[in-house]
Coordinates of C-alpha atoms in Angstrom, one line a residue:
M1 CA 0.0 0.0 0.0
I2 CA 1.3 3.4 -0.9
R3 CA 0.3 6.7 0.8
T4 CA 1.4 10.2 -0.3
W5 CA 1.4 13.7 1.2
Q6 CA 1.7 17.0 -0.5
I7 CA 3.9 19.4 1.4
S8 CA 3.9 23.1 0.8
G9 CA 4.5 24.5 4.3
A10 CA 5.5 23.7 7.8
V11 CA 2.2 22.3 8.8
D12 CA 2.2 19.9 5.9
A13 CA 5.7 18.9 6.8
A14 CA 4.7 18.3 10.5
R15 CA 1.7 16.2 9.4
A16 CA 3.9 14.1 7.0
R17 CA 6.5 13.5 9.7
I18 CA 3.8 12.5 12.2
A19 CA 2.2 10.2 9.7
A20 CA 5.5 8.5 8.8
T21 CA 6.5 7.9 12.5
R22 CA 2.9 6.6 13.3
L23 CA 3.1 4.2 10.4
A24 CA 6.5 3.0 11.5
A25 CA 5.2 2.4 15.0
A26 CA 2.2 0.5 13.6
C27 CA 4.6 -1.7 11.7
A28 CA 6.5 -2.4 15.0
A29 CA 9.6 -0.7 13.8
P30 CA 12.1 -0.5 16.7
A31 CA 12.2 2.7 18.6
S32 CA 15.8 3.4 17.4
E33 CA 14.6 3.0 13.8
R34 CA 11.6 5.3 14.4
T35 CA 13.8 7.9 16.0
R36 CA 16.3 7.7 13.2
L37 CA 13.5 8.0 10.7
A38 CA 12.0 11.0 12.5
A39 CA 15.4 12.7 12.8
L40 CA 16.4 12.1 9.1
L41 CA 12.9 13.0 7.7
G42 CA 12.6 16.1 9.9
A43 CA 16.0 17.3 8.8
R44 CA 15.2 16.7 5.1
L45 CA 11.8 18.4 5.4
R46 CA 13.4 21.5 7.0
Q47 CA 15.9 21.6 4.1
C48 CA 13.0 21.3 1.6
L49 CA 11.0 24.1 3.3
A50 CA 14.2 26.2 3.1
E51 CA 14.6 25.5 -0.6
G52 CA 10.8 26.3 -1.2
G53 CA 8.4 24.9 -3.7
G54 CA 6.1 21.9 -3.4
W55 CA 7.1 18.4 -2.3
R56 CA 5.6 15.0 -2.2
L57 CA 6.2 12.4 0.6
T58 CA 5.5 8.8 -0.4
L59 CA 5.3 5.9 2.1
E60 CA 5.3 2.4 0.8
L61 CA 3.7 0.3 3.6
P62 CA 5.0 -3.4 4.0
E63 CA 2.4 -6.1 3.4
S64 CA 4.8 -8.9 3.0
G65 CA 8.6 -9.3 2.7
N66 CA 9.7 -6.6 0.3
G67 CA 13.4 -6.4 1.1
Q68 CA 16.2 -8.2 -0.7
D69 CA 16.3 -11.0 1.9
G70 CA 12.5 -11.1 2.5
E71 CA 12.5 -8.7 5.3
L72 CA 9.8 -6.1 6.0
L73 CA 10.7 -2.6 5.0
L74 CA 8.9 0.8 5.2
H75 CA 10.2 2.8 2.2
V76 CA 10.1 6.6 2.5
T77 CA 10.6 8.8 -0.5
L78 CA 10.6 12.6 -0.7
T79 CA 10.5 14.2 -4.2
G80 CA 9.8 17.6 -5.6
D81 CA 6.4 18.4 -7.1
E82 CA 6.4 18.3 -10.9
E83 CA 4.6 21.7 -11.1
S84 CA 6.8 23.5 -8.6
S85 CA 10.4 24.8 -8.6
A86 CA 11.6 21.7 -6.7
A87 CA 10.8 19.4 -9.6
S88 CA 14.4 19.1 -10.6
A89 CA 15.6 18.2 -7.1
P90 CA 16.8 14.5 -6.8
P91 CA 14.5 12.3 -4.8
W92 CA 15.4 11.5 -1.2
R93 CA 14.9 7.9 0.1
T94 CA 15.3 5.9 3.2
S95 CA 13.9 2.7 4.6
V96 CA 12.9 1.4 8.0
A97 CA 13.0 -2.2 9.1
C98 CA 9.7 -3.4 10.5
L99 CA 8.6 -6.5 12.4
K100 CA 5.1 -6.8 11.0
P101 CA 2.8 -5.3 8.4
A102 CA 0.6 -2.4 9.4
D103 CA -3.0 -3.3 10.3
A104 CA -6.0 -1.9 8.4
A105 CA -6.7 0.9 11.0
A106 CA -3.1 2.2 10.7
R107 CA -3.3 2.1 6.9
E108 CA -6.5 4.2 6.9
A109 CA -5.5 6.6 9.7
R110 CA -5.4 10.2 8.9
T111 CA -3.2 12.9 10.4
P112 CA -5.3 15.3 12.6
D113 CA -6.0 18.7 11.3
D114 CA -6.7 20.2 14.7
P115 CA -3.7 22.2 16.0
A116 CA -4.1 20.8 19.5
A117 CA -4.2 17.2 18.2
L118 CA -1.3 18.0 15.9
A119 CA 0.8 19.3 18.9
G120 CA -0.1 16.2 20.9
A121 CA 1.0 14.0 18.0
L122 CA 4.3 15.9 17.9
L123 CA 4.8 15.4 21.6
G124 CA 4.0 11.8 21.2
A125 CA 6.6 11.5 18.5
D126 CA 9.2 12.8 21.0
E127 CA 8.6 9.8 23.1
D128 CA 10.6 7.8 20.6
T129 CA 13.3 10.4 20.9
A130 CA 13.2 10.2 24.7
L131 CA 13.4 6.4 24.5
A132 CA 16.3 6.7 22.1
L133 CA 18.0 9.1 24.4
E134 CA 17.5 6.8 27.3
R135 CA 19.0 4.0 25.3
L136 CA 21.8 6.3 24.3
A137 CA 22.4 7.1 28.0
E138 CA 22.5 3.4 28.8
Q139 CA 25.0 2.9 25.9
E140 CA 27.0 5.9 27.3
E141 CA 27.0 4.3 30.7
L142 CA 28.0 1.0 29.2
V143 CA 30.7 2.7 27.2
A144 CA 31.9 4.5 30.3
F145 CA 32.0 1.1 32.1
H146 CA 33.9 -0.5 29.3
R147 CA 36.2 2.6 29.1
E148 CA 36.9 2.2 32.9
E149 CA 37.4 -1.5 32.4
L150 CA 39.7 -0.8 29.5
H151 CA 41.6 1.7 31.6
Q152 CA 42.0 -0.9 34.4
T153 CA 43.1 -3.4 31.8
N154 CA 45.6 -0.9 30.4
Q155 CA 46.9 -0.3 34.0
G156 CA 47.2 -4.0 34.5
V157 CA 49.0 -4.4 31.2
L158 CA 51.4 -1.6 32.1
A159 CA 52.0 -3.2 35.5
L160 CA 52.5 -6.5 33.8
H161 CA 54.9 -4.9 31.3
A162 CA 56.8 -3.4 34.3
E163 CA 56.9 -6.7 36.0
L164 CA 58.0 -8.5 32.9
D165 CA 60.7 -5.8 32.3
A166 CA 61.9 -6.2 35.9
A167 CA 61.9 -10.0 35.5
G168 CA 63.8 -9.6 32.2
R169 CA 66.4 -7.4 33.9
A170 CA 66.6 -9.8 36.8
Q171 CA 67.0 -12.7 34.4
R172 CA 69.7 -10.8 32.4
L173 CA 71.5 -10.1 35.7
A174 CA 71.2 -13.8 36.6
F175 CA 72.4 -14.9 33.2
A176 CA 75.4 -12.4 33.5
A177 CA 76.1 -13.7 37.0
E178 CA 75.9 -17.3 35.7
R179 CA 78.2 -16.5 32.8
K180 CA 80.6 -14.9 35.2
A181 CA 80.5 -17.8 37.6
R182 CA 81.0 -20.3 34.7
T183 CA 84.0 -18.2 33.5
E184 CA 85.5 -18.2 37.0
A185 CA 84.8 -21.9 37.4
E186 CA 86.5 -22.6 34.0
R187 CA 89.5 -20.4 35.0
A188 CA 89.7 -22.3 38.4
R189 CA 89.4 -25.6 36.5
R190 CA 92.2 -24.6 34.2
R191 CA 94.4 -23.5 37.2
L192 CA 93.8 -26.7 39.0
T193 CA 94.5 -28.7 35.8
F194 CA 97.7 -26.8 35.2
L195 CA 98.7 -27.2 38.9
A196 CA 98.1 -31.0 38.7
D197 CA 99.9 -31.4 35.4
A198 CA 102.8 -29.2 36.5
S199 CA 103.1 -31.2 39.8
A200 CA 103.2 -34.4 37.9
V201 CA 106.0 -33.1 35.6
L202 CA 108.0 -31.8 38.6
T203 CA 107.7 -35.0 40.7
A204 CA 108.5 -37.2 37.7
S205 CA 112.2 -36.5 38.0
L206 CA 114.6 -37.2 40.9
N207 CA 117.2 -34.9 39.4
H208 CA 117.0 -31.5 41.0
E209 CA 118.7 -29.8 38.1
E210 CA 116.2 -31.3 35.7
I211 CA 113.3 -30.0 37.9
V212 CA 114.9 -26.5 37.8
R213 CA 115.1 -26.7 34.0
R214 CA 111.5 -27.7 33.6
L215 CA 110.0 -24.8 35.6
P216 CA 110.4 -22.1 32.9
D217 CA 108.9 -24.4 30.3
L218 CA 105.9 -24.9 32.5
L219 CA 105.3 -21.2 33.3
V220 CA 106.0 -19.5 30.0
P221 CA 103.9 -18.1 28.3
R222 CA 100.7 -18.6 30.3
Y223 CA 101.9 -17.3 33.7
A224 CA 105.2 -15.6 33.0
S225 CA 106.8 -13.6 30.2
G226 CA 109.5 -15.2 28.2
G227 CA 113.0 -14.9 29.6
S228 CA 111.8 -13.7 33.0
V229 CA 111.8 -16.9 35.0
D230 CA 114.9 -17.3 37.2
V231 CA 115.5 -20.0 39.8
W232 CA 118.0 -19.1 42.5
L233 CA 119.0 -22.2 44.5
F234 CA 121.1 -21.9 47.7
D235 CA 124.1 -24.0 48.5
Q236 CA 123.1 -27.2 50.2
D237 CA 125.7 -26.5 52.9
G238 CA 124.5 -22.9 53.5
G239 CA 122.2 -23.8 56.3
G240 CA 119.1 -22.8 54.2
L241 CA 120.3 -19.1 53.8
P242 CA 121.6 -17.5 50.6
S243 CA 125.3 -16.9 50.5
S244 CA 126.5 -13.4 51.3
A245 CA 128.0 -13.1 47.8
P246 CA 125.6 -14.6 45.2
A247 CA 127.0 -15.6 41.8
R248 CA 125.3 -12.6 40.1
P249 CA 123.3 -9.7 41.4
R250 CA 119.8 -10.5 42.6
P251 CA 116.8 -8.2 43.0
A252 CA 116.4 -6.9 46.5
A253 CA 112.9 -8.4 46.7
A254 CA 114.4 -11.9 45.9
V255 CA 116.9 -11.5 48.7
L256 CA 114.1 -10.4 51.1
A257 CA 112.0 -13.4 50.0
A258 CA 115.0 -15.7 50.7
R259 CA 115.6 -14.3 54.2
S260 CA 111.9 -13.8 55.3
G261 CA 110.4 -16.8 53.5
R262 CA 107.5 -14.6 52.3
P263 CA 106.5 -13.9 48.7
Q264 CA 107.5 -10.4 47.5
Y265 CA 106.1 -8.2 44.7
A266 CA 108.4 -5.5 43.4
A267 CA 106.9 -2.9 41.0
D268 CA 106.0 0.8 40.7
H269 CA 102.4 0.0 41.6
P270 CA 100.8 -2.1 44.4
G271 CA 100.2 -5.7 43.3
G272 CA 97.2 -6.4 45.6
L273 CA 98.1 -10.1 45.6
P274 CA 97.0 -12.2 48.6
G275 CA 99.8 -13.3 50.9
V276 CA 102.4 -11.2 49.0
D277 CA 104.2 -8.2 50.4
D278 CA 104.6 -5.1 48.1
Q279 CA 108.1 -3.7 47.6
P280 CA 109.6 -0.8 45.6
P281 CA 110.6 -1.6 42.0
S282 CA 113.9 -3.4 41.5
A283 CA 116.9 -1.2 40.9
L284 CA 118.2 -3.7 38.4
D285 CA 115.1 -3.2 36.1
P286 CA 112.6 -0.7 37.5
A287 CA 110.2 -1.0 34.6
R288 CA 109.7 -4.8 35.0
P289 CA 107.4 -6.0 37.8
L290 CA 108.9 -9.0 39.7
L291 CA 107.2 -11.7 41.8
C292 CA 109.7 -13.4 44.0
L293 CA 108.5 -16.6 45.5
P294 CA 110.5 -18.6 48.1
L295 CA 111.0 -22.3 47.4
P296 CA 110.1 -23.8 50.9
A297 CA 111.6 -27.1 52.2
R298 CA 111.6 -28.4 55.7
G299 CA 110.8 -25.0 57.1
A300 CA 113.6 -23.0 55.4
P301 CA 113.7 -21.8 51.8
L302 CA 116.1 -23.6 49.6
G303 CA 115.8 -21.0 46.8
V304 CA 113.7 -18.2 45.2
L305 CA 111.7 -18.3 42.0
T306 CA 111.5 -14.9 40.3
L307 CA 109.2 -14.2 37.3
S308 CA 107.4 -11.3 35.6
P309 CA 103.7 -11.3 34.5
P310 CA 102.9 -12.0 30.8
D311 CA 100.4 -9.1 30.6
G312 CA 101.6 -6.4 33.0
R313 CA 100.1 -7.9 36.2
W314 CA 98.7 -11.1 37.7
D315 CA 95.2 -12.1 38.6
P316 CA 95.0 -12.6 42.4
D317 CA 93.9 -16.2 41.9
D318 CA 96.8 -16.8 39.6
A319 CA 99.2 -15.6 42.3
V320 CA 97.7 -18.0 44.8
M321 CA 98.2 -20.8 42.3
L322 CA 101.8 -19.8 41.6
I323 CA 102.6 -19.7 45.4
E324 CA 101.2 -23.3 45.6
L325 CA 103.2 -24.4 42.6
T326 CA 106.3 -22.9 44.0
R327 CA 105.7 -24.8 47.3
R328 CA 105.3 -28.1 45.4
A329 CA 108.4 -27.3 43.3
G330 CA 110.4 -26.7 46.5
I331 CA 109.3 -30.0 47.9
A332 CA 110.2 -31.8 44.7
I333 CA 113.6 -30.2 44.6
D334 CA 114.2 -31.0 48.2
H335 CA 113.2 -34.7 47.6
A336 CA 115.4 -34.9 44.6
R337 CA 118.4 -33.5 46.5
R338 CA 117.8 -36.0 49.4
F339 CA 117.5 -38.8 46.9
E340 CA 120.7 -37.7 45.1
H341 CA 122.5 -37.5 48.5
S342 CA 121.3 -40.9 49.6
R343 CA 122.2 -42.4 46.2
D344 CA 125.6 -40.9 46.2
I345 CA 126.3 -42.3 49.7
A346 CA 125.0 -45.8 48.7
E347 CA 127.0 -45.8 45.5
T348 CA 130.1 -44.7 47.3
L349 CA 129.6 -47.3 50.0
Q350 CA 128.9 -50.0 47.4
R351 CA 132.0 -49.2 45.4
A352 CA 134.1 -49.1 48.6
L353 CA 132.9 -52.6 49.4
L354 CA 133.5 -54.1 46.0
T355 CA 136.5 -56.4 46.0
E356 CA 139.8 -55.8 44.3
L357 CA 140.1 -58.9 42.3
P358 CA 142.9 -61.4 43.3
A359 CA 145.6 -62.5 41.0
A360 CA 145.8 -66.2 40.3
P361 CA 148.2 -68.0 37.9
G362 CA 146.4 -69.1 34.7
L363 CA 143.1 -67.5 35.7
G364 CA 141.9 -64.1 34.5
L365 CA 139.2 -62.1 36.3
A366 CA 137.3 -59.0 35.1
A367 CA 134.4 -57.4 36.9
R368 CA 132.1 -54.5 36.0
Y369 CA 129.6 -52.7 38.3
L370 CA 127.2 -50.1 37.0
P371 CA 124.8 -48.4 39.4
A372 CA 121.3 -47.6 38.3
T373 CA 120.8 -44.2 36.7
H374 CA 117.0 -43.9 37.4
G375 CA 115.4 -44.3 40.8
L376 CA 116.9 -45.2 44.1
N377 CA 117.9 -48.7 42.8
V378 CA 121.6 -48.6 43.9
G379 CA 123.2 -50.7 46.6
G380 CA 121.8 -54.2 46.1
D381 CA 124.2 -55.9 43.7
W382 CA 127.7 -57.1 44.5
Y383 CA 130.5 -59.3 43.3
D384 CA 133.4 -60.8 45.1
A385 CA 136.4 -63.1 44.4
F386 CA 138.9 -64.5 46.9
R387 CA 141.3 -67.4 47.2
Q388 CA 140.8 -70.4 49.5
P389 CA 143.6 -72.1 51.4
D390 CA 143.9 -74.9 48.8
G391 CA 144.6 -72.4 46.1
S392 CA 141.1 -72.5 44.5
V393 CA 139.4 -69.2 43.6
V394 CA 135.8 -68.5 44.8
T395 CA 133.8 -66.1 42.7
V396 CA 130.5 -64.7 43.8
V397 CA 127.8 -62.5 42.3
G398 CA 124.7 -61.6 44.4
D399 CA 121.7 -59.3 44.5
V400 CA 120.0 -58.1 47.7
T401 CA 116.3 -57.2 47.5
G402 CA 115.7 -53.6 48.2
H403 CA 117.8 -50.6 47.4
G404 CA 119.6 -47.7 48.9
L405 CA 121.8 -47.6 52.0
H406 CA 120.0 -50.5 53.8
A407 CA 120.6 -52.8 50.9
A408 CA 124.2 -51.7 50.6
V409 CA 124.8 -52.4 54.3
M410 CA 123.2 -55.8 54.0
M411 CA 125.3 -56.6 51.0
S412 CA 128.4 -55.8 53.0
Q413 CA 127.3 -58.1 55.8
L414 CA 126.6 -61.0 53.4
R415 CA 130.0 -60.4 51.8
T416 CA 131.7 -60.5 55.1
A417 CA 129.8 -63.6 56.3
L418 CA 130.6 -65.4 53.1
R419 CA 134.3 -64.7 53.4
A420 CA 134.2 -65.9 57.0
Y421 CA 132.4 -69.1 56.1
A422 CA 134.8 -69.8 53.2
V423 CA 137.8 -69.8 55.6
D424 CA 136.9 -73.3 56.5
G425 CA 137.1 -74.3 52.8
G426 CA 133.4 -75.0 52.3
S427 CA 132.0 -75.9 48.9
P428 CA 129.7 -73.5 47.0
G429 CA 126.5 -75.3 48.0
R430 CA 127.5 -75.4 51.6
L431 CA 128.5 -71.7 51.6
L432 CA 125.1 -70.7 50.1
T433 CA 123.2 -72.9 52.7
R434 CA 125.0 -71.1 55.5
L435 CA 124.3 -67.7 54.0
H436 CA 120.6 -68.6 53.7
E437 CA 120.5 -69.5 57.4
F438 CA 122.4 -66.3 58.4
L439 CA 120.1 -64.0 56.4
H440 CA 117.0 -65.6 57.7
R441 CA 118.0 -65.0 61.3
L442 CA 119.5 -61.6 60.7
Q443 CA 116.8 -60.0 58.5
P444 CA 113.7 -62.1 58.2
D445 CA 112.1 -59.6 55.8
L446 CA 115.1 -59.3 53.5
F447 CA 116.0 -61.7 50.7
A448 CA 118.9 -62.2 48.3
T449 CA 120.0 -64.2 45.3
A450 CA 123.5 -65.4 44.7
V451 CA 125.7 -67.7 42.6
I452 CA 129.0 -69.1 43.7
A453 CA 131.6 -70.7 41.4
R454 CA 134.9 -72.3 42.6
I455 CA 137.7 -72.8 40.1
H456 CA 141.1 -74.3 40.7
P457 CA 143.6 -73.5 38.0
D458 CA 145.1 -77.0 38.2
E459 CA 141.8 -78.9 38.2
P460 CA 139.7 -79.2 35.0
T461 CA 136.4 -78.9 37.0
L462 CA 134.0 -76.1 37.7
T463 CA 131.9 -76.4 40.9
W464 CA 129.0 -74.0 41.3
A465 CA 125.7 -73.5 43.1
A466 CA 122.9 -70.9 42.8
A467 CA 120.1 -69.7 45.0
G468 CA 117.3 -67.9 43.0
H469 CA 119.9 -66.4 40.7
P470 CA 120.2 -66.2 36.9
P471 CA 122.2 -69.2 35.5
P472 CA 125.9 -68.9 34.7
V473 CA 126.9 -68.8 31.1
L474 CA 130.0 -70.9 30.1
R475 CA 131.9 -70.4 26.8
L476 CA 133.9 -73.5 25.8
P477 CA 137.4 -73.2 24.2
D478 CA 135.9 -74.0 20.7
G479 CA 133.5 -71.0 20.9
R480 CA 130.4 -73.0 21.8
V481 CA 128.3 -71.5 24.7
R482 CA 126.3 -73.4 27.3
I483 CA 123.8 -72.0 29.8
L484 CA 124.2 -73.8 33.1
D485 CA 120.6 -73.9 33.9
A486 CA 120.6 -76.8 36.4
K487 CA 117.8 -76.3 39.0
P488 CA 118.9 -73.6 41.5
G489 CA 118.0 -73.4 45.2
A490 CA 115.4 -71.0 46.5
M491 CA 116.2 -67.4 47.3
L492 CA 118.3 -66.8 50.4
G493 CA 116.4 -65.7 53.5
L494 CA 113.0 -67.3 52.7
P495 CA 111.3 -68.8 55.7
L496 CA 112.1 -72.5 54.8
R497 CA 114.8 -75.0 55.4
Q498 CA 116.9 -75.9 52.4
E499 CA 120.2 -77.5 51.5
I500 CA 121.4 -75.9 48.3
A501 CA 122.8 -78.4 45.8
E502 CA 125.9 -77.8 43.9
H503 CA 126.9 -78.8 40.4
T504 CA 130.1 -79.6 38.5
E505 CA 131.1 -79.0 35.0
P506 CA 134.3 -79.9 33.1
L507 CA 136.5 -76.9 32.5
S508 CA 139.2 -76.8 29.9
P509 CA 141.9 -74.1 29.4
G510 CA 140.4 -71.3 27.2
S511 CA 137.0 -71.6 28.9
T512 CA 135.2 -68.5 30.1
L513 CA 132.6 -68.3 32.8
A514 CA 130.2 -65.3 33.1
L515 CA 128.4 -64.5 36.3
Y516 CA 125.9 -61.6 36.3
T517 CA 122.9 -60.0 37.9
D518 CA 119.4 -59.7 36.4
G519 CA 119.9 -55.9 35.7
L520 CA 122.1 -57.0 32.8
V521 CA 119.6 -59.3 31.0
E522 CA 116.1 -58.6 32.3
R523 CA 113.7 -56.2 30.5
R524 CA 110.2 -55.5 31.6
A525 CA 108.6 -56.1 28.3
Q526 CA 110.6 -59.3 27.4
G527 CA 111.5 -61.0 30.6
I528 CA 114.9 -62.5 31.3
D529 CA 115.3 -65.4 28.8
P530 CA 115.9 -63.3 25.7
G531 CA 118.6 -61.3 27.6
I532 CA 120.4 -64.5 28.7
E533 CA 120.4 -65.6 25.0
R534 CA 121.9 -62.2 24.0
L535 CA 124.6 -62.6 26.7
A536 CA 125.4 -66.0 25.4
A537 CA 125.6 -64.8 21.8
A538 CA 127.9 -61.9 22.9
L539 CA 130.2 -64.2 24.8
G540 CA 130.4 -66.7 22.0
G541 CA 131.3 -63.9 19.6
F542 CA 134.7 -63.4 21.2
G543 CA 137.7 -65.3 20.0
S544 CA 140.0 -67.1 22.4
A545 CA 142.8 -64.8 21.6
D546 CA 140.6 -61.8 22.5
L547 CA 139.7 -63.3 25.9
D548 CA 143.4 -64.2 26.6
A549 CA 144.7 -60.8 25.7
D550 CA 142.0 -58.3 27.0
L551 CA 139.5 -59.8 29.3
P552 CA 138.4 -56.3 30.8
G553 CA 137.9 -55.0 27.3
C554 CA 135.7 -58.0 26.5
A555 CA 133.6 -57.2 29.6
D556 CA 133.1 -53.7 28.3
R557 CA 132.1 -55.0 24.9
I558 CA 129.5 -57.2 26.5
L559 CA 127.9 -54.4 28.4
D560 CA 127.5 -51.9 25.6
P561 CA 125.1 -53.9 23.3
L562 CA 123.2 -55.5 26.2
L563 CA 122.5 -52.2 27.9
S564 CA 121.7 -50.3 24.8
D565 CA 117.9 -50.8 25.3
S566 CA 117.9 -50.8 29.1
E567 CA 116.2 -48.1 31.2
R568 CA 119.1 -48.5 33.7
D569 CA 116.6 -48.7 36.6
D570 CA 118.6 -51.5 38.3
D571 CA 122.3 -52.1 39.2
V572 CA 124.3 -54.3 36.9
C573 CA 127.1 -56.7 37.9
L574 CA 129.2 -58.8 35.5
L575 CA 132.1 -61.0 36.5
L576 CA 134.2 -62.9 33.9
C577 CA 136.4 -65.8 34.8
H578 CA 138.7 -67.0 32.1
L579 CA 141.2 -69.9 32.1
D580 CA 144.1 -68.8 30.0
G581 CA 144.4 -71.0 27.0
R582 CA 148.0 -69.8 26.3
T583 CA 149.4 -71.5 29.4
A584 CA 148.0 -74.9 28.2
A585 CA 149.4 -74.3 24.7
V586 CA 152.9 -73.6 26.1
S587 CA 152.7 -76.6 28.4
G588 CA 151.7 -78.8 25.5

């Protein structure tokens, strides 16, 4: 249904506006839509009245779904009257959504002509405006509520950001502290590793000069600048104090460290090193900082280690580590000096006790003794040779378990006891049996091995006995070599009763007997048998003329090849007994 209104003045415009809003209300248009329609239509009508001329308002009432999607719409169109000056104005259109079609009464309703009724209708139309304003107020309150809620949310977000920022800073500080702790831990680990490795290197040697030579190699370049490491050792007889006139000028800080036993730091700036006294720079080289560390041993310094930093100054923890390293170096040097002193005493005692070989017609003797060059393995091996009343010559080679002064003393006691027992003219087996009983009573925890051979120049027989000792090697006049490996007795001093058997072997002029200790033939990786075979081959390689002419030279030529692969960690004894073949040839 379509309804139209002609508008030529304000009253017509008011009636048209009232009619449009009433029809919209009759079609159950929402109040907001009715208010929008009234406001838009009122504004357009005022504009039309201002422009002048005649206008026509057309309302198309909904009877069924007339929208694009089947919805109910109230179409409003305002156009200029064809016979007026507004005929050329473009039409104005708007639509209002409705919930139901208008009933018949609403379709036929007419706008009142009475001014009072018209005023009442206008006031009624404002009810929609009031309702819309009320809804608008509610929306404004809702907006204000949401605005406050948004403000609170923003404040919370800002607080959260502040907390996150603080947490981030704390985390960064924690990460920085962790990195610093890891760095310090890694530095500490490197220091401890260096200290352990350096200690192993220093204690691996028992030569104090070698230890002193190793110190600069250990310290440069990580903890000392090149060429700055100096080790000043005092004389061993100086009572632990530096001599009044050192071999070359020493920094005053080094002398003070030697006399006070405290580390000293000499430089033009304080060192700030724990446990170290600061001193003025050295007059010998004022521009070079010096750290002077005493080498302690048994309460008194035995020297001073002086060094300069690689990068201008030391870290305090590095200084603590260097003080500890110097302490360990001092102990290692002191132990090496003690060892060298004990070894020299043992070697001197051993050589003093070794026998001057007797002279016997037709029998040549040559002996060699070499002390160990590594470790405290000196003092256990010995040889001896002496004549018995019947003119026979007794030769002995033995080895006492243990080393050092104690072994040397026990060796001398065994040698003296053997000579005493041999005065009665006992055989080799009987002599070893008596030595076994003597050692077991004298030193129950000490053992020895020995081999005794008796040779009479006028008798073609060799008598020998062994107790736990490597077998004798016999070279025959024709150059053949025999290893006299008859079963020996047990070691001397073992807690058992034994009668050590003796053996005999024919002996012709030109024969050579070799007695020796295990240091000559035994190697850790190979055992003893290959060494004995090498000794036999070396002895068999001599001609009879060589043995007759230069028996000591032959002994030297045996030692050189056999010891070429030896670590020399044990004493070596070799005793050669040679029946001169030239005497037999002259007699024949």
